[in-house]
Amino acid sequence: MARARGYAVTVEELTDPEAQKSARGIPLNLASCHTVEADGYVFEGHVPFEALEAVLKDRPDITGLAVPGMPMGSPGMGDDPSARYDVIAFGGEAGTGTVYYRAGTARPFDT
């Protein structure tokens, strides 16, 4: 999906996922299946591109975004546009976690 959107992608297997996610500042309660590092931010789990691209454009004072678990309808999990789940910002101004984006709502950035 990322390559199709024009992103250069390098895949790396984590040898100690818990320690490596923790070293990147990802709270363990927000950990998921995939970790992406992009332009100084960390994106954990099935984060929608709209939220990821907003962070890369707006440059908020956060470590990154996470979608804990693997919610059905999130990107790569059925891509159901009516699926509802929260994308959590963490680190920096977001502290241990605040809602950044509400997927599946009419106004996802209104938190």
mmCIF file with all atom_site columns, C-alpha atoms in Angstrom:
data_model
loop_
_atom_site.group_PDB
_atom_site.id
_atom_site.type_symbol
_atom_site.label_atom_id
_atom_site.label_alt_id
_atom_site.label_comp_id
_atom_site.label_asym_id
_atom_site.label_entity_id
_atom_site.label_seq_id
_atom_site.pdbx_PDB_ins_code
_atom_site.Cartn_x
_atom_site.Cartn_y
_atom_site.Cartn_z
_atom_site.occupancy
_atom_site.B_iso_or_equiv
_atom_site.pdbx_formal_charge
_atom_site.auth_seq_id
_atom_site.auth_comp_id
_atom_site.auth_asym_id
_atom_site.auth_atom_id
_atom_site.pdbx_PDB_model_num
ATOM 1   C CA . MET A 1 1   ? 0.000   0.000  0.000  1.00 0.00 ? 1   MET A CA 1
ATOM 2   C CA . ALA A 1 2   ? 2.749   2.469  0.919  1.00 0.00 ? 2   ALA A CA 1
ATOM 3   C CA . ARG A 1 3   ? 4.691   1.819  -2.275 1.00 0.00 ? 3   ARG A CA 1
ATOM 4   C CA . ALA A 1 4   ? 1.530   2.363  -4.321 1.00 0.00 ? 4   ALA A CA 1
ATOM 5   C CA . ARG A 1 5   ? 1.228   5.809  -2.678 1.00 0.00 ? 5   ARG A CA 1
ATOM 6   C CA . GLY A 1 6   ? 4.790   6.724  -3.704 1.00 0.00 ? 6   GLY A CA 1
ATOM 7   C CA . TYR A 1 7   ? 6.641   5.958  -0.475 1.00 0.00 ? 7   TYR A CA 1
ATOM 8   C CA . ALA A 1 8   ? 10.058  4.281  -0.566 1.00 0.00 ? 8   ALA A CA 1
ATOM 9   C CA . VAL A 1 9   ? 9.813   1.223  1.682  1.00 0.00 ? 9   VAL A CA 1
ATOM 10  C CA . THR A 1 10  ? 12.513  -0.813 3.385  1.00 0.00 ? 10  THR A CA 1
ATOM 11  C CA . VAL A 1 11  ? 11.381  -3.900 5.288  1.00 0.00 ? 11  VAL A CA 1
ATOM 12  C CA . GLU A 1 12  ? 13.265  -5.050 8.358  1.00 0.00 ? 12  GLU A CA 1
ATOM 13  C CA . GLU A 1 13  ? 12.364  -7.936 10.672 1.00 0.00 ? 13  GLU A CA 1
ATOM 14  C CA . LEU A 1 14  ? 12.479  -7.018 14.359 1.00 0.00 ? 14  LEU A CA 1
ATOM 15  C CA . THR A 1 15  ? 14.542  -9.523 16.323 1.00 0.00 ? 15  THR A CA 1
ATOM 16  C CA . ASP A 1 16  ? 13.187  -8.428 19.734 1.00 0.00 ? 16  ASP A CA 1
ATOM 17  C CA . PRO A 1 17  ? 9.924   -6.627 18.946 1.00 0.00 ? 17  PRO A CA 1
ATOM 18  C CA . GLU A 1 18  ? 9.025   -5.617 22.513 1.00 0.00 ? 18  GLU A CA 1
ATOM 19  C CA . ALA A 1 19  ? 12.450  -4.089 23.224 1.00 0.00 ? 19  ALA A CA 1
ATOM 20  C CA . GLN A 1 20  ? 12.736  -2.493 19.789 1.00 0.00 ? 20  GLN A CA 1
ATOM 21  C CA . LYS A 1 21  ? 9.254   -0.948 19.980 1.00 0.00 ? 21  LYS A CA 1
ATOM 22  C CA . SER A 1 22  ? 9.989   0.333  23.488 1.00 0.00 ? 22  SER A CA 1
ATOM 23  C CA . ALA A 1 23  ? 13.284  1.840  22.268 1.00 0.00 ? 23  ALA A CA 1
ATOM 24  C CA . ARG A 1 24  ? 11.299  3.748  19.630 1.00 0.00 ? 24  ARG A CA 1
ATOM 25  C CA . GLY A 1 25  ? 9.069   5.226  22.343 1.00 0.00 ? 25  GLY A CA 1
ATOM 26  C CA . ILE A 1 26  ? 5.999   3.085  21.646 1.00 0.00 ? 26  ILE A CA 1
ATOM 27  C CA . PRO A 1 27  ? 4.076   2.432  24.881 1.00 0.00 ? 27  PRO A CA 1
ATOM 28  C CA . LEU A 1 28  ? 3.571   -1.319 25.233 1.00 0.00 ? 28  LEU A CA 1
ATOM 29  C CA . ASN A 1 29  ? -0.196  -0.872 25.652 1.00 0.00 ? 29  ASN A CA 1
ATOM 30  C CA . LEU A 1 30  ? -0.253  0.679  22.140 1.00 0.00 ? 30  LEU A CA 1
ATOM 31  C CA . ALA A 1 31  ? 1.954   -1.943 20.487 1.00 0.00 ? 31  ALA A CA 1
ATOM 32  C CA . SER A 1 32  ? 0.632   -3.768 17.462 1.00 0.00 ? 32  SER A CA 1
ATOM 33  C CA . CYS A 1 33  ? 1.877   -5.847 14.550 1.00 0.00 ? 33  CYS A CA 1
ATOM 34  C CA . HIS A 1 34  ? 3.741   -3.364 12.321 1.00 0.00 ? 34  HIS A CA 1
ATOM 35  C CA . THR A 1 35  ? 6.138   -0.542 13.103 1.00 0.00 ? 35  THR A CA 1
ATOM 36  C CA . VAL A 1 36  ? 6.962   2.174  10.582 1.00 0.00 ? 36  VAL A CA 1
ATOM 37  C CA . GLU A 1 37  ? 9.543   4.911  10.973 1.00 0.00 ? 37  GLU A CA 1
ATOM 38  C CA . ALA A 1 38  ? 9.055   7.884  8.669  1.00 0.00 ? 38  ALA A CA 1
ATOM 39  C CA . ASP A 1 39  ? 10.604  11.344 8.735  1.00 0.00 ? 39  ASP A CA 1
ATOM 40  C CA . GLY A 1 40  ? 11.285  11.294 12.482 1.00 0.00 ? 40  GLY A CA 1
ATOM 41  C CA . TYR A 1 41  ? 7.952   9.760  13.521 1.00 0.00 ? 41  TYR A CA 1
ATOM 42  C CA . VAL A 1 42  ? 6.868   6.246  14.491 1.00 0.00 ? 42  VAL A CA 1
ATOM 43  C CA . PHE A 1 43  ? 3.614   4.691  13.252 1.00 0.00 ? 43  PHE A CA 1
ATOM 44  C CA . GLU A 1 44  ? 2.457   1.526  14.979 1.00 0.00 ? 44  GLU A CA 1
ATOM 45  C CA . GLY A 1 45  ? -0.162  -0.852 13.633 1.00 0.00 ? 45  GLY A CA 1
ATOM 46  C CA . HIS A 1 46  ? -2.737  -0.239 10.927 1.00 0.00 ? 46  HIS A CA 1
ATOM 47  C CA . VAL A 1 47  ? -2.644  3.583  10.887 1.00 0.00 ? 47  VAL A CA 1
ATOM 48  C CA . PRO A 1 48  ? -4.736  5.093  8.054  1.00 0.00 ? 48  PRO A CA 1
ATOM 49  C CA . PHE A 1 49  ? -2.699  7.019  5.484  1.00 0.00 ? 49  PHE A CA 1
ATOM 50  C CA . GLU A 1 50  ? -4.853  10.123 6.040  1.00 0.00 ? 50  GLU A CA 1
ATOM 51  C CA . ALA A 1 51  ? -3.664  10.294 9.679  1.00 0.00 ? 51  ALA A CA 1
ATOM 52  C CA . LEU A 1 52  ? -0.049  9.404  8.816  1.00 0.00 ? 52  LEU A CA 1
ATOM 53  C CA . GLU A 1 53  ? 0.117   12.029 6.077  1.00 0.00 ? 53  GLU A CA 1
ATOM 54  C CA . ALA A 1 54  ? -1.401  14.683 8.371  1.00 0.00 ? 54  ALA A CA 1
ATOM 55  C CA . VAL A 1 55  ? 1.396   14.072 10.894 1.00 0.00 ? 55  VAL A CA 1
ATOM 56  C CA . LEU A 1 56  ? 4.084   14.252 8.214  1.00 0.00 ? 56  LEU A CA 1
ATOM 57  C CA . LYS A 1 57  ? 2.586   17.511 6.889  1.00 0.00 ? 57  LYS A CA 1
ATOM 58  C CA . ASP A 1 58  ? 1.692   19.253 10.178 1.00 0.00 ? 58  ASP A CA 1
ATOM 59  C CA . ARG A 1 59  ? 4.730   18.051 12.215 1.00 0.00 ? 59  ARG A CA 1
ATOM 60  C CA . PRO A 1 60  ? 3.048   17.924 15.664 1.00 0.00 ? 60  PRO A CA 1
ATOM 61  C CA . ASP A 1 61  ? 5.198   17.523 18.783 1.00 0.00 ? 61  ASP A CA 1
ATOM 62  C CA . ILE A 1 62  ? 4.519   13.794 19.214 1.00 0.00 ? 62  ILE A CA 1
ATOM 63  C CA . THR A 1 63  ? 6.555   10.618 18.882 1.00 0.00 ? 63  THR A CA 1
ATOM 64  C CA . GLY A 1 64  ? 3.988   9.007  16.616 1.00 0.00 ? 64  GLY A CA 1
ATOM 65  C CA . LEU A 1 65  ? 0.613   7.365  16.087 1.00 0.00 ? 65  LEU A CA 1
ATOM 66  C CA . ALA A 1 66  ? -0.682  3.920  16.971 1.00 0.00 ? 66  ALA A CA 1
ATOM 67  C CA . VAL A 1 67  ? -3.679  1.740  16.276 1.00 0.00 ? 67  VAL A CA 1
ATOM 68  C CA . PRO A 1 68  ? -3.514  -0.886 19.031 1.00 0.00 ? 68  PRO A CA 1
ATOM 69  C CA . GLY A 1 69  ? -4.494  -4.396 18.053 1.00 0.00 ? 69  GLY A CA 1
ATOM 70  C CA . MET A 1 70  ? -5.744  -5.124 14.570 1.00 0.00 ? 70  MET A CA 1
ATOM 71  C CA . PRO A 1 71  ? -9.236  -3.608 14.257 1.00 0.00 ? 71  PRO A CA 1
ATOM 72  C CA . MET A 1 72  ? -11.373 -5.037 11.502 1.00 0.00 ? 72  MET A CA 1
ATOM 73  C CA . GLY A 1 73  ? -11.826 -2.505 8.719  1.00 0.00 ? 73  GLY A CA 1
ATOM 74  C CA . SER A 1 74  ? -8.520  -0.756 9.308  1.00 0.00 ? 74  SER A CA 1
ATOM 75  C CA . PRO A 1 75  ? -6.100  -0.586 6.342  1.00 0.00 ? 75  PRO A CA 1
ATOM 76  C CA . GLY A 1 76  ? -5.080  -4.114 5.464  1.00 0.00 ? 76  GLY A CA 1
ATOM 77  C CA . MET A 1 77  ? -7.831  -5.590 7.657  1.00 0.00 ? 77  MET A CA 1
ATOM 78  C CA . GLY A 1 78  ? -10.696 -5.455 5.198  1.00 0.00 ? 78  GLY A CA 1
ATOM 79  C CA . ASP A 1 79  ? -10.553 -1.717 4.433  1.00 0.00 ? 79  ASP A CA 1
ATOM 80  C CA . ASP A 1 80  ? -14.160 -1.189 5.534  1.00 0.00 ? 80  ASP A CA 1
ATOM 81  C CA . PRO A 1 81  ? -14.803 2.583  5.200  1.00 0.00 ? 81  PRO A CA 1
ATOM 82  C CA . SER A 1 82  ? -17.531 2.348  7.849  1.00 0.00 ? 82  SER A CA 1
ATOM 83  C CA . ALA A 1 83  ? -15.224 0.756  10.450 1.00 0.00 ? 83  ALA A CA 1
ATOM 84  C CA . ARG A 1 84  ? -14.753 2.918  13.539 1.00 0.00 ? 84  ARG A CA 1
ATOM 85  C CA . TYR A 1 85  ? -11.621 2.932  15.679 1.00 0.00 ? 85  TYR A CA 1
ATOM 86  C CA . ASP A 1 86  ? -9.312  5.467  17.282 1.00 0.00 ? 86  ASP A CA 1
ATOM 87  C CA . VAL A 1 87  ? -5.790  6.378  16.207 1.00 0.00 ? 87  VAL A CA 1
ATOM 88  C CA . ILE A 1 88  ? -3.772  7.328  19.280 1.00 0.00 ? 88  ILE A CA 1
ATOM 89  C CA . ALA A 1 89  ? -0.989  9.936  19.332 1.00 0.00 ? 89  ALA A CA 1
ATOM 90  C CA . PHE A 1 90  ? 1.769   9.256  21.866 1.00 0.00 ? 90  PHE A CA 1
ATOM 91  C CA . GLY A 1 91  ? 4.896   10.969 23.158 1.00 0.00 ? 91  GLY A CA 1
ATOM 92  C CA . GLY A 1 92  ? 5.661   14.679 23.282 1.00 0.00 ? 92  GLY A CA 1
ATOM 93  C CA . GLU A 1 93  ? 2.514   16.781 23.735 1.00 0.00 ? 93  GLU A CA 1
ATOM 94  C CA . ALA A 1 94  ? 0.363   13.618 23.557 1.00 0.00 ? 94  ALA A CA 1
ATOM 95  C CA . GLY A 1 95  ? 1.960   12.097 26.666 1.00 0.00 ? 95  GLY A CA 1
ATOM 96  C CA . THR A 1 96  ? 1.090   8.438  27.106 1.00 0.00 ? 96  THR A CA 1
ATOM 97  C CA . GLY A 1 97  ? -1.701  8.681  24.560 1.00 0.00 ? 97  GLY A CA 1
ATOM 98  C CA . THR A 1 98  ? -4.499  10.893 23.275 1.00 0.00 ? 98  THR A CA 1
ATOM 99  C CA . VAL A 1 99  ? -6.957  10.390 20.431 1.00 0.00 ? 99  VAL A CA 1
ATOM 100 C CA . TYR A 1 100 ? -5.595  12.025 17.272 1.00 0.00 ? 100 TYR A CA 1
ATOM 101 C CA . TYR A 1 101 ? -7.973  10.647 14.633 1.00 0.00 ? 101 TYR A CA 1
ATOM 102 C CA . ARG A 1 102 ? -11.326 8.834  14.755 1.00 0.00 ? 102 ARG A CA 1
ATOM 103 C CA . ALA A 1 103 ? -11.486 6.532  11.760 1.00 0.00 ? 103 ALA A CA 1
ATOM 104 C CA . GLY A 1 104 ? -14.885 5.957  10.207 1.00 0.00 ? 104 GLY A CA 1
ATOM 105 C CA . THR A 1 105 ? -16.395 9.246  11.360 1.00 0.00 ? 105 THR A CA 1
ATOM 106 C CA . ALA A 1 106 ? -17.530 12.213 9.289  1.00 0.00 ? 106 ALA A CA 1
ATOM 107 C CA . ARG A 1 107 ? -14.931 14.470 10.942 1.00 0.00 ? 107 ARG A CA 1
ATOM 108 C CA . PRO A 1 108 ? -12.049 12.188 11.957 1.00 0.00 ? 108 PRO A CA 1
ATOM 109 C CA . PHE A 1 109 ? -9.742  14.976 13.161 1.00 0.00 ? 109 PHE A CA 1
ATOM 110 C CA . ASP A 1 110 ? -12.343 16.372 15.592 1.00 0.00 ? 110 ASP A CA 1
ATOM 111 C CA . THR A 1 111 ? -11.301 14.672 18.811 1.00 0.00 ? 111 THR A CA 1
#
